[in-house]
Short mmCIF file of C-alpha atoms in Angstrom, two decimals:
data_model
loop_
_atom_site.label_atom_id
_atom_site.label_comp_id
_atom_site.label_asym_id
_atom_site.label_seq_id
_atom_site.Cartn_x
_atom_site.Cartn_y
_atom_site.Cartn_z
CA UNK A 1 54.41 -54.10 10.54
CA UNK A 2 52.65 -55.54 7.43
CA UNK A 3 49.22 -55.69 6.49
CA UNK A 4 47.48 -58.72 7.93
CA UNK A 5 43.73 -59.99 7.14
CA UNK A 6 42.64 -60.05 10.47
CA UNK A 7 39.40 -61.71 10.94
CA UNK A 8 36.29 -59.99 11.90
CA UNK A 9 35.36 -62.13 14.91
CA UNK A 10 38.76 -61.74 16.42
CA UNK A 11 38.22 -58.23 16.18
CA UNK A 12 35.07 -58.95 18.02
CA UNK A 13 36.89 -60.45 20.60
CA UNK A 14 39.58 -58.68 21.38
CA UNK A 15 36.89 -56.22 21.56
CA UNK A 16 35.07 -58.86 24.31
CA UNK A 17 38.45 -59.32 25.33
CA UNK A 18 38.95 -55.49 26.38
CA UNK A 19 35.34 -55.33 28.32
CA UNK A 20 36.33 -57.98 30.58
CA UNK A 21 39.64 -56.71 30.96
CA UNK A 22 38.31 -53.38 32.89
CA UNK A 23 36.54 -55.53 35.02
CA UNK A 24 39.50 -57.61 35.99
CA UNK A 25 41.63 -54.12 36.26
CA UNK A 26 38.91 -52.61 38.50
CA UNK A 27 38.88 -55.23 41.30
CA UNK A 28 42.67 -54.39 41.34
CA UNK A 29 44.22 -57.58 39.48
CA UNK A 30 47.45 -56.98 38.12
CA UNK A 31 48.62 -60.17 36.42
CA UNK A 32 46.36 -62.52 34.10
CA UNK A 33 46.87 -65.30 32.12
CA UNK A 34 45.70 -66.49 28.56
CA UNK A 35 42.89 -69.31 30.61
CA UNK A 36 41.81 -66.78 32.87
CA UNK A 37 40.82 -64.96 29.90
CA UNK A 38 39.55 -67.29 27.90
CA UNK A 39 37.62 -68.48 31.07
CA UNK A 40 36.15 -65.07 31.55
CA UNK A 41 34.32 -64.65 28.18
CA UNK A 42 34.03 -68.35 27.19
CA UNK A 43 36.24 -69.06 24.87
CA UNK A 44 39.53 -71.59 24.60
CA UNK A 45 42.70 -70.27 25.84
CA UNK A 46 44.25 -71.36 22.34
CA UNK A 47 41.42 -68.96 20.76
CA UNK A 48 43.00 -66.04 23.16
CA UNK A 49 46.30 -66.94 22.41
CA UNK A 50 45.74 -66.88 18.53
CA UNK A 51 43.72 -63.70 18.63
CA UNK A 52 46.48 -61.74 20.35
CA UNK A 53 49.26 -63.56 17.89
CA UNK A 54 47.87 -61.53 15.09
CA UNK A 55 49.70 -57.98 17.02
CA UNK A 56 52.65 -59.62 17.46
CA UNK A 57 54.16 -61.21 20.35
CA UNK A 58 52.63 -59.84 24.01
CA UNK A 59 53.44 -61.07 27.39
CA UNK A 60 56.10 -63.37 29.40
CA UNK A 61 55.73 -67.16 28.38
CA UNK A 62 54.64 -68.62 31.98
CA UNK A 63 54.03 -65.38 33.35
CA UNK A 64 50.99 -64.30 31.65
CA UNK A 65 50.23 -61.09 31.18
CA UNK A 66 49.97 -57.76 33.25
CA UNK A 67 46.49 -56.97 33.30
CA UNK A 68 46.49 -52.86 32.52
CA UNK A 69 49.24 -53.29 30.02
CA UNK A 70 47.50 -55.78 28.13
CA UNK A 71 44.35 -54.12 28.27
CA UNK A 72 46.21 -50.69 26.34
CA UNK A 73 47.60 -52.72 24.11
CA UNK A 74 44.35 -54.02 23.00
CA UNK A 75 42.51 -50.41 23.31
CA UNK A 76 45.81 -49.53 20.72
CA UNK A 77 44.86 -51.77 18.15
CA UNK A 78 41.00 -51.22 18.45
CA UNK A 79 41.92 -47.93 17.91
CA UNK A 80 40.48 -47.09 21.27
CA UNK A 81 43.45 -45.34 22.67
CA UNK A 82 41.86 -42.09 21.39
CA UNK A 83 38.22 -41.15 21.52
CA UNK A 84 36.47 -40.62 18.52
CA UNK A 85 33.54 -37.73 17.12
CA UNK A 86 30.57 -39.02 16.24
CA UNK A 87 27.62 -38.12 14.24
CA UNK A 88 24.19 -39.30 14.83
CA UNK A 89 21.97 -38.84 11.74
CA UNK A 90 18.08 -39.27 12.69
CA UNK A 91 16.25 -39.17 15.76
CA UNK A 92 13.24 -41.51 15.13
CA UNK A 93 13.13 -44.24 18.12
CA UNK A 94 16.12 -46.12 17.10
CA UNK A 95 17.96 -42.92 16.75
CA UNK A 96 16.58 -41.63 19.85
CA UNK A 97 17.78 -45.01 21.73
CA UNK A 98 21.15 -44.98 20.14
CA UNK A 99 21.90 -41.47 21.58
CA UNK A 100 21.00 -42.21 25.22
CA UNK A 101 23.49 -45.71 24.33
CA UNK A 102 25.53 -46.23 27.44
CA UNK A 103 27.98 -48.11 25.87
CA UNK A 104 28.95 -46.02 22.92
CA UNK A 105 30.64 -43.07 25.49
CA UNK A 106 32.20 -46.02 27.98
CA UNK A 107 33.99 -47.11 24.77
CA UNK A 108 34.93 -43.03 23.56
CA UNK A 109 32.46 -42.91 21.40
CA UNK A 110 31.08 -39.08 21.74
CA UNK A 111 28.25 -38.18 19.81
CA UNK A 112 28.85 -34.62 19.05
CA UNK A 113 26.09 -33.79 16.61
CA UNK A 114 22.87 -35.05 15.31
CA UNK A 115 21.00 -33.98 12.73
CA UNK A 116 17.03 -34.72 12.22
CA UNK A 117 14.65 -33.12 9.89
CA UNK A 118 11.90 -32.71 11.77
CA UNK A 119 11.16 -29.13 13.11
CA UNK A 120 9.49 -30.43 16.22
CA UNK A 121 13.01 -32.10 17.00
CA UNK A 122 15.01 -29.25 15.97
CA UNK A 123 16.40 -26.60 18.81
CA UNK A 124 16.26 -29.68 21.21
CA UNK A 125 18.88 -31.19 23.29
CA UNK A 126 20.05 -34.76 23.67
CA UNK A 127 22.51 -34.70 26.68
CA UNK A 128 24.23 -31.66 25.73
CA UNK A 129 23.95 -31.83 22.19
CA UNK A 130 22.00 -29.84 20.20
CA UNK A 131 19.63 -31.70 17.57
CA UNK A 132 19.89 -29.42 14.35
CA UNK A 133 18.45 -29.39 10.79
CA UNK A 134 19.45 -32.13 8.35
CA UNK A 135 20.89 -28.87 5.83
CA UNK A 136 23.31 -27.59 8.77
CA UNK A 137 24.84 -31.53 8.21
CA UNK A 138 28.19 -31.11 5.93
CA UNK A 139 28.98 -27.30 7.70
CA UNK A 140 29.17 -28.81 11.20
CA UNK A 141 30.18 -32.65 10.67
CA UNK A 142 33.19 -31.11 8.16
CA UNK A 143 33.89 -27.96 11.16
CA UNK A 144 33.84 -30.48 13.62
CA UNK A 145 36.56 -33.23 11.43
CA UNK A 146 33.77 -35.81 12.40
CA UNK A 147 34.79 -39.31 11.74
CA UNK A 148 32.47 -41.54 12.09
CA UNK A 149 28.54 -41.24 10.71
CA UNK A 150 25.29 -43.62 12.17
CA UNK A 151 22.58 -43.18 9.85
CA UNK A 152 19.18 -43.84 11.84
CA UNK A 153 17.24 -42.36 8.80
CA UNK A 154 14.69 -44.54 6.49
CA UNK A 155 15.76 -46.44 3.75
CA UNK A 156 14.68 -44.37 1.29
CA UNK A 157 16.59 -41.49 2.50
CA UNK A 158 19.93 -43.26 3.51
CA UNK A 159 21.80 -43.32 0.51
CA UNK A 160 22.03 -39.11 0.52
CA UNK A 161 22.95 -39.15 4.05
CA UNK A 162 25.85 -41.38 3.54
CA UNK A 163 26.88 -39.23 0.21
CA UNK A 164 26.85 -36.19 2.45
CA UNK A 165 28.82 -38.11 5.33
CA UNK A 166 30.76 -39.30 2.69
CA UNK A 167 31.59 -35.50 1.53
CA UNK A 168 31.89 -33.98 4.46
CA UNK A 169 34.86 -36.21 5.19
CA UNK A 170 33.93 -38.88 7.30
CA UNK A 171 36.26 -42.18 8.00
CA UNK A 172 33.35 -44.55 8.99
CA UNK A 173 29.49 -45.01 8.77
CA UNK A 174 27.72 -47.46 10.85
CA UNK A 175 24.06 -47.87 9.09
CA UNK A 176 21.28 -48.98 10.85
CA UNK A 177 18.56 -48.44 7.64
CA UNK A 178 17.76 -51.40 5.69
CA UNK A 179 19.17 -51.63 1.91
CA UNK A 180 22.71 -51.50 0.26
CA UNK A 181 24.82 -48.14 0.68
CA UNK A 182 27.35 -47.06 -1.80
CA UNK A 183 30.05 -45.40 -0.32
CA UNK A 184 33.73 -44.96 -2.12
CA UNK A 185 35.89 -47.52 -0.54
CA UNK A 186 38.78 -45.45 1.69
CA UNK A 187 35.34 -45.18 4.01
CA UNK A 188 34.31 -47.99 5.96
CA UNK A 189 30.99 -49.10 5.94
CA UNK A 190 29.20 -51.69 8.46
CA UNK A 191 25.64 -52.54 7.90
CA UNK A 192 23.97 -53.54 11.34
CA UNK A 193 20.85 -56.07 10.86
CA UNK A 194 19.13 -56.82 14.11
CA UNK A 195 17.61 -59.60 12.46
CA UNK A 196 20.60 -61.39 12.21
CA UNK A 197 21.06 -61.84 15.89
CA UNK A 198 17.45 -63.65 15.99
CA UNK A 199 18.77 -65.91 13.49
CA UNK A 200 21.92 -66.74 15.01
CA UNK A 201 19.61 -67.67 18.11
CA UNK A 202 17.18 -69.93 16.08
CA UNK A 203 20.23 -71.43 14.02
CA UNK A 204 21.39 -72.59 17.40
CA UNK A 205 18.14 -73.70 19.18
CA UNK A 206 17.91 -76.34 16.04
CA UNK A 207 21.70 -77.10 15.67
CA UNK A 208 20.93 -80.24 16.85
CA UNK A 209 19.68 -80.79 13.49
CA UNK A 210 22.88 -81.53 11.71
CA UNK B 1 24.02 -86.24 10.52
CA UNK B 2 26.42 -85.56 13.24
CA UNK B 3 27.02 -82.60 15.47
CA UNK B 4 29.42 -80.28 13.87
CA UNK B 5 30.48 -76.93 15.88
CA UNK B 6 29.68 -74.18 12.92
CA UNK B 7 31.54 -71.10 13.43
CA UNK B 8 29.56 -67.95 13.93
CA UNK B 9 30.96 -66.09 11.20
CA UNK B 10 29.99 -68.86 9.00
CA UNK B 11 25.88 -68.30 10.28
CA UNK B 12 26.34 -65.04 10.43
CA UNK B 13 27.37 -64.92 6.17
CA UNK B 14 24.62 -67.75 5.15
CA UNK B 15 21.63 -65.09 6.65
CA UNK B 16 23.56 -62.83 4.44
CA UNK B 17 23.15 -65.41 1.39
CA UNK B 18 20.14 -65.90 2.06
CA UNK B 19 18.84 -61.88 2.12
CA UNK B 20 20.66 -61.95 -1.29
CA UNK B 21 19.12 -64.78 -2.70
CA UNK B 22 15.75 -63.33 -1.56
CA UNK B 23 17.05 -60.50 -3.96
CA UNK B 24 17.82 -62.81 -6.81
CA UNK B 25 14.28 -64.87 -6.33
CA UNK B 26 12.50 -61.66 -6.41
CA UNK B 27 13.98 -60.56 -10.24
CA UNK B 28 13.11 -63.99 -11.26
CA UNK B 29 16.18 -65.55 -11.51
CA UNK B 30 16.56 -69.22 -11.98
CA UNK B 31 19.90 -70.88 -11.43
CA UNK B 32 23.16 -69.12 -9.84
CA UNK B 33 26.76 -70.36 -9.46
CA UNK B 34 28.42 -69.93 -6.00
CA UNK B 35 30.56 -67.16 -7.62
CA UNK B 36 27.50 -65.31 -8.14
CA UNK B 37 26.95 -65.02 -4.90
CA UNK B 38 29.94 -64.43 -3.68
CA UNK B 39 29.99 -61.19 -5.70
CA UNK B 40 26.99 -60.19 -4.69
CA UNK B 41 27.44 -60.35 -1.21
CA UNK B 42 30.98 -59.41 -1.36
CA UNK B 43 33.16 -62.63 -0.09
CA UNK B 44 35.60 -65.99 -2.20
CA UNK B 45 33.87 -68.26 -4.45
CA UNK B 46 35.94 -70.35 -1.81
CA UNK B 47 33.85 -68.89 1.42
CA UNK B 48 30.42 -70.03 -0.01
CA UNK B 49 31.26 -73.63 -0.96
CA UNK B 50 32.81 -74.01 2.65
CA UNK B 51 30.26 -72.23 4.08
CA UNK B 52 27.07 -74.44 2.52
CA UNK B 53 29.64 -77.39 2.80
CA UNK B 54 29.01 -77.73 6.32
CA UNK B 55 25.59 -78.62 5.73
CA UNK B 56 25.93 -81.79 3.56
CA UNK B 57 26.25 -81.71 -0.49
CA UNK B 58 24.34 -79.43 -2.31
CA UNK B 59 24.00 -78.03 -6.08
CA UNK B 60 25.25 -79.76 -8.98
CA UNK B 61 28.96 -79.48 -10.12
CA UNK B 62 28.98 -77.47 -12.86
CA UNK B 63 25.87 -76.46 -13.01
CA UNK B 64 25.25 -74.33 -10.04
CA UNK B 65 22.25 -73.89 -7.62
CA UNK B 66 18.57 -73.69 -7.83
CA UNK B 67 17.95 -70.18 -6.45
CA UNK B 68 14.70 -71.31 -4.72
CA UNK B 69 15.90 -74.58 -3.45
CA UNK B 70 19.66 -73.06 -2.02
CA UNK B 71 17.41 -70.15 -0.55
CA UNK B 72 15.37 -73.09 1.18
CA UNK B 73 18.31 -74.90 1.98
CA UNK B 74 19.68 -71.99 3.62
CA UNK B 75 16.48 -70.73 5.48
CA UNK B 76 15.87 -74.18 6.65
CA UNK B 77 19.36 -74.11 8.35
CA UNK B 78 18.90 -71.21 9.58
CA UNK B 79 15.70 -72.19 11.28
CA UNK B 80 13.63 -70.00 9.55
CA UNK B 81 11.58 -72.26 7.47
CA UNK B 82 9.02 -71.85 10.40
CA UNK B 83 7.65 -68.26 11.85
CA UNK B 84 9.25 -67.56 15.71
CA UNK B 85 7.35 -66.29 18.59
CA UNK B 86 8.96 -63.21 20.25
CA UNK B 87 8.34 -61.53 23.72
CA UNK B 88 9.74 -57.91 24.00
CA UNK B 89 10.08 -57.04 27.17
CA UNK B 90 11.14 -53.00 28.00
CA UNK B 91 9.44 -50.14 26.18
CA UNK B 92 11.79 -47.77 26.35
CA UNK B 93 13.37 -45.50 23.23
CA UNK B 94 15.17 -49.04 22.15
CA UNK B 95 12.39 -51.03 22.68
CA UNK B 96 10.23 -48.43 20.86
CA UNK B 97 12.05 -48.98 17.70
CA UNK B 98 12.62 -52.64 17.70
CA UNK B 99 8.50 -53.52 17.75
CA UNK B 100 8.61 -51.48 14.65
CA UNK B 101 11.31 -52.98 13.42
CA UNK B 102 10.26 -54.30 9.91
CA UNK B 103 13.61 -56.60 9.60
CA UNK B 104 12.15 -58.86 12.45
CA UNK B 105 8.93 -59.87 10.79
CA UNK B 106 10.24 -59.63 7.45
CA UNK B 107 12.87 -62.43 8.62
CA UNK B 108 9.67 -64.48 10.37
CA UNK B 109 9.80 -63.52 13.43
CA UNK B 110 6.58 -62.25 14.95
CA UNK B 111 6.64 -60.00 18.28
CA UNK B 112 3.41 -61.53 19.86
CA UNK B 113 3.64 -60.07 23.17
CA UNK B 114 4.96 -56.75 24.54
CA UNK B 115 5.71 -56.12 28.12
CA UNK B 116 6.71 -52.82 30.32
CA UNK B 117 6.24 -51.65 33.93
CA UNK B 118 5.01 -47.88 33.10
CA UNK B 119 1.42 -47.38 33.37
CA UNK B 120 1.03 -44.86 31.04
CA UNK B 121 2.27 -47.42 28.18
CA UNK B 122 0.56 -50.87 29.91
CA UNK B 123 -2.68 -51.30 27.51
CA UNK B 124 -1.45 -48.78 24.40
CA UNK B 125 -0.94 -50.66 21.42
CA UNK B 126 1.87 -51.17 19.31
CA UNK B 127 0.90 -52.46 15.61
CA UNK B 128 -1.61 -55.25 17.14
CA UNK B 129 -0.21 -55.85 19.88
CA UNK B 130 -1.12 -54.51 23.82
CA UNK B 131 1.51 -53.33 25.73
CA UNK B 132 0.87 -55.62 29.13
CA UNK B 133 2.10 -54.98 32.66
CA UNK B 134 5.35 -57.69 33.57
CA UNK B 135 3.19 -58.90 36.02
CA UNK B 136 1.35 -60.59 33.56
CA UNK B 137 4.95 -61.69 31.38
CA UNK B 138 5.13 -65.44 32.66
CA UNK B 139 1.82 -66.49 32.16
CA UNK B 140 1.47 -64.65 28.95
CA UNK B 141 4.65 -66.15 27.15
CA UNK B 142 3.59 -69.60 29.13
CA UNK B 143 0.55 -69.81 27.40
CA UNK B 144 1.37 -68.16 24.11
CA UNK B 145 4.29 -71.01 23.98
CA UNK B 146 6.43 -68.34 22.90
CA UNK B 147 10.03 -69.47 21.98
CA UNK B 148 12.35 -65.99 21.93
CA UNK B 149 12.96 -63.40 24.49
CA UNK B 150 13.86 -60.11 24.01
CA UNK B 151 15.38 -58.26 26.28
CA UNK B 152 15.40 -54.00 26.68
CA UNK B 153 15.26 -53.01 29.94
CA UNK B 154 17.65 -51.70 32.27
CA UNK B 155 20.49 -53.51 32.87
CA UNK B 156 19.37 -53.41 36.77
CA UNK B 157 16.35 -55.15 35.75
CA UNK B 158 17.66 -57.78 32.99
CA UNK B 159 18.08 -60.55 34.83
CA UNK B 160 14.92 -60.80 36.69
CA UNK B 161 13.39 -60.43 33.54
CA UNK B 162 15.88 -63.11 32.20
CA UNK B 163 14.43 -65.61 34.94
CA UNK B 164 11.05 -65.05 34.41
CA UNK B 165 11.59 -65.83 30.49
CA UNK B 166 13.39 -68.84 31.19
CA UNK B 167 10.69 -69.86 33.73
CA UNK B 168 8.09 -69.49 31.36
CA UNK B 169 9.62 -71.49 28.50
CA UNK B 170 11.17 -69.42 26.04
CA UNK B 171 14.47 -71.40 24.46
CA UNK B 172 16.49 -68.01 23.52
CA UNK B 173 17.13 -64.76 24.85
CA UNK B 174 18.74 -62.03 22.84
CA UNK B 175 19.45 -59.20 25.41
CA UNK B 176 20.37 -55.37 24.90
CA UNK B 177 20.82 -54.67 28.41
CA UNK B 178 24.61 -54.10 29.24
CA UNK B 179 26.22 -56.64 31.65
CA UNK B 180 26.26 -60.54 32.50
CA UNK B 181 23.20 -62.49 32.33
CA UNK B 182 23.34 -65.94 33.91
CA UNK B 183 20.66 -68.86 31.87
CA UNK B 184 20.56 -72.44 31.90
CA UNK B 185 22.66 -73.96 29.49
CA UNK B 186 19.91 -75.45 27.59
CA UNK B 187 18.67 -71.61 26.70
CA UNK B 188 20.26 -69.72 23.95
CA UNK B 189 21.13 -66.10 24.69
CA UNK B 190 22.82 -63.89 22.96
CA UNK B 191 24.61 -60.00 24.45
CA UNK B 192 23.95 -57.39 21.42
CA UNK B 193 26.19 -55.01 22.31
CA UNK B 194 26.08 -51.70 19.63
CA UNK B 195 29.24 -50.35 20.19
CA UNK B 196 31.23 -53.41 19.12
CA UNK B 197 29.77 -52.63 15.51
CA UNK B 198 31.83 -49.16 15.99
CA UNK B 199 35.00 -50.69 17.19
CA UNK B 200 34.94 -52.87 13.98
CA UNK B 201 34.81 -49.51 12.31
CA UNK B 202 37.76 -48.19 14.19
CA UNK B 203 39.57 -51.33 13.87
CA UNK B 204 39.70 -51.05 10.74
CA UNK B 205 39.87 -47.68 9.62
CA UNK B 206 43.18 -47.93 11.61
CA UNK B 207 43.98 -51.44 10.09
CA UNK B 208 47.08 -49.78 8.50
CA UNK B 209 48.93 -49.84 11.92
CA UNK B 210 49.56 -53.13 11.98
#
């Protein structure tokens, strides 16, 4: 298949999409359509449609879709189909939150080390993982083939923890500090501003503005 | 003006102007062409003009913007021109590290009131604020008139706590708990959920499938 711009809120959805999908398959539905869909997360059938016409064509024209195989198919291009070894880098309260995150194992997201410099933290365990020293980061994170990095450090301290992501051959780095990252661009880098969510809130409390 | 449906994406990129124009401002500069920012936040010449198009003219052909009156512009439609009243409500290791979240306040939005159900937290302070039993949540936010809700509790919990925000005013909700909350539709809310920002990752660090 070619290379397609896909953009970022489809992604988004199909990734909406997918949640509401292993609802529908757990109360034992086996056929849905493109409105029942688009009903279920609030969007326009059309938007469903489109979103899925990016992957090429899915499902029986009158039919709809079956419910489990659309749901794999949309795991597939998620890259969800597989789970995926994470690193968590920081254990302040954000980091702290972030490893006790629900939502990151439901989607195979397995935290597998984390790394903090702080001796207190050090030698402890999160779940089943063991918190170790911010120097042990390259050996294990390169030992384990780690793929994906969240930095949970300061700002000021950020930058090094993505080189050393970087050079210990992860894939991806989600960053939670505040402040432009460099990273060399076969990684993939997502900035996550809490902010922004406010603000999308408050632009829509005074859209009746325009 | 009229009521225009703005897509998300489009919000989502002028708070992301507007962070970079802060940026600009700050080194003193004067005047900038949409292609500068563009380049400095990464998208088309093309995106920023249809972007800050939705919003009515703006700038001068030719000659660009003012930085301080497009960063104005842009804060205004964001909402932000004013400060924002926030409620957290849940204490635990997420809601730790969002009241010390410097983006919030940074962006003008000021968490006035902080609510959780464990004794041993009721009464600490956080920053200035007191930690106050929920008991006290609806006539708190009543009287404070404050206008955002956050939520961080379990998701057992959320939408109690969702009722007694609306119930006490508050015109937007932006809720970490996992799972369906049901609002009136004249209150904004809006479902952070952190492992979407991971299945972008994913997404597109397998973007060559398709």
């Amino acid at each position: 298949m070619k290379t397609l711009k896909i953009p970022e809120a489809t992604i988004i959805r199909l990734s909406v999409y997918s949640r509401y999908l292993t609802e529908v398959d757990r109360k034992g539905i086996v056929t849905i359509s493109s409105g029942d869909v688009a009903e279920g997360v609030g969007v326009s059938p059309a938007q469903v449609r489109k979103d899925l016409a990016y992957f090429g064509e899915f499902g029986t024209r009158g039919v709809g879709y079956n419910v489990k195989d659309l749901h794999h198919h949309i795991l597939k291009i998620l890259g969800l189909a597989q789970d995926w070894s994470v690193t968590l880098v920081g254990l302040g309260n954000l980091g702290l939150a972030l490893s006790s995150y629900k939502g990151f194992r439901e989607r195979g997201f397995v935290i597998t080390s984390i790394f903090d410099n702080d001796p207190h933290k050090i030698g402890t365990q999160i779940k089943d993982v063991e918190v170790m020293s911010l120097e042990k980061l390259e050996e294990v994170v390169a030992a384990n083939k780690t793929q994906i990095g969240i930095i949970a450090v300061p700002a000021a301290a950020a930058q090094d923890i993505a080189d050393k992501l970087v050079a210990s051959g992860v894939k991806a780095i989600l960053n939670f500090a505040p402040g432009v990252l460099n990273v060399p661009p076969e990684v993939e880098l997502r900035n996550v501003d809490l902010a922004v969510n406010l603000e999308v809130l408050t632009f829509n409390v005074g859209a009746q503005r325009f």
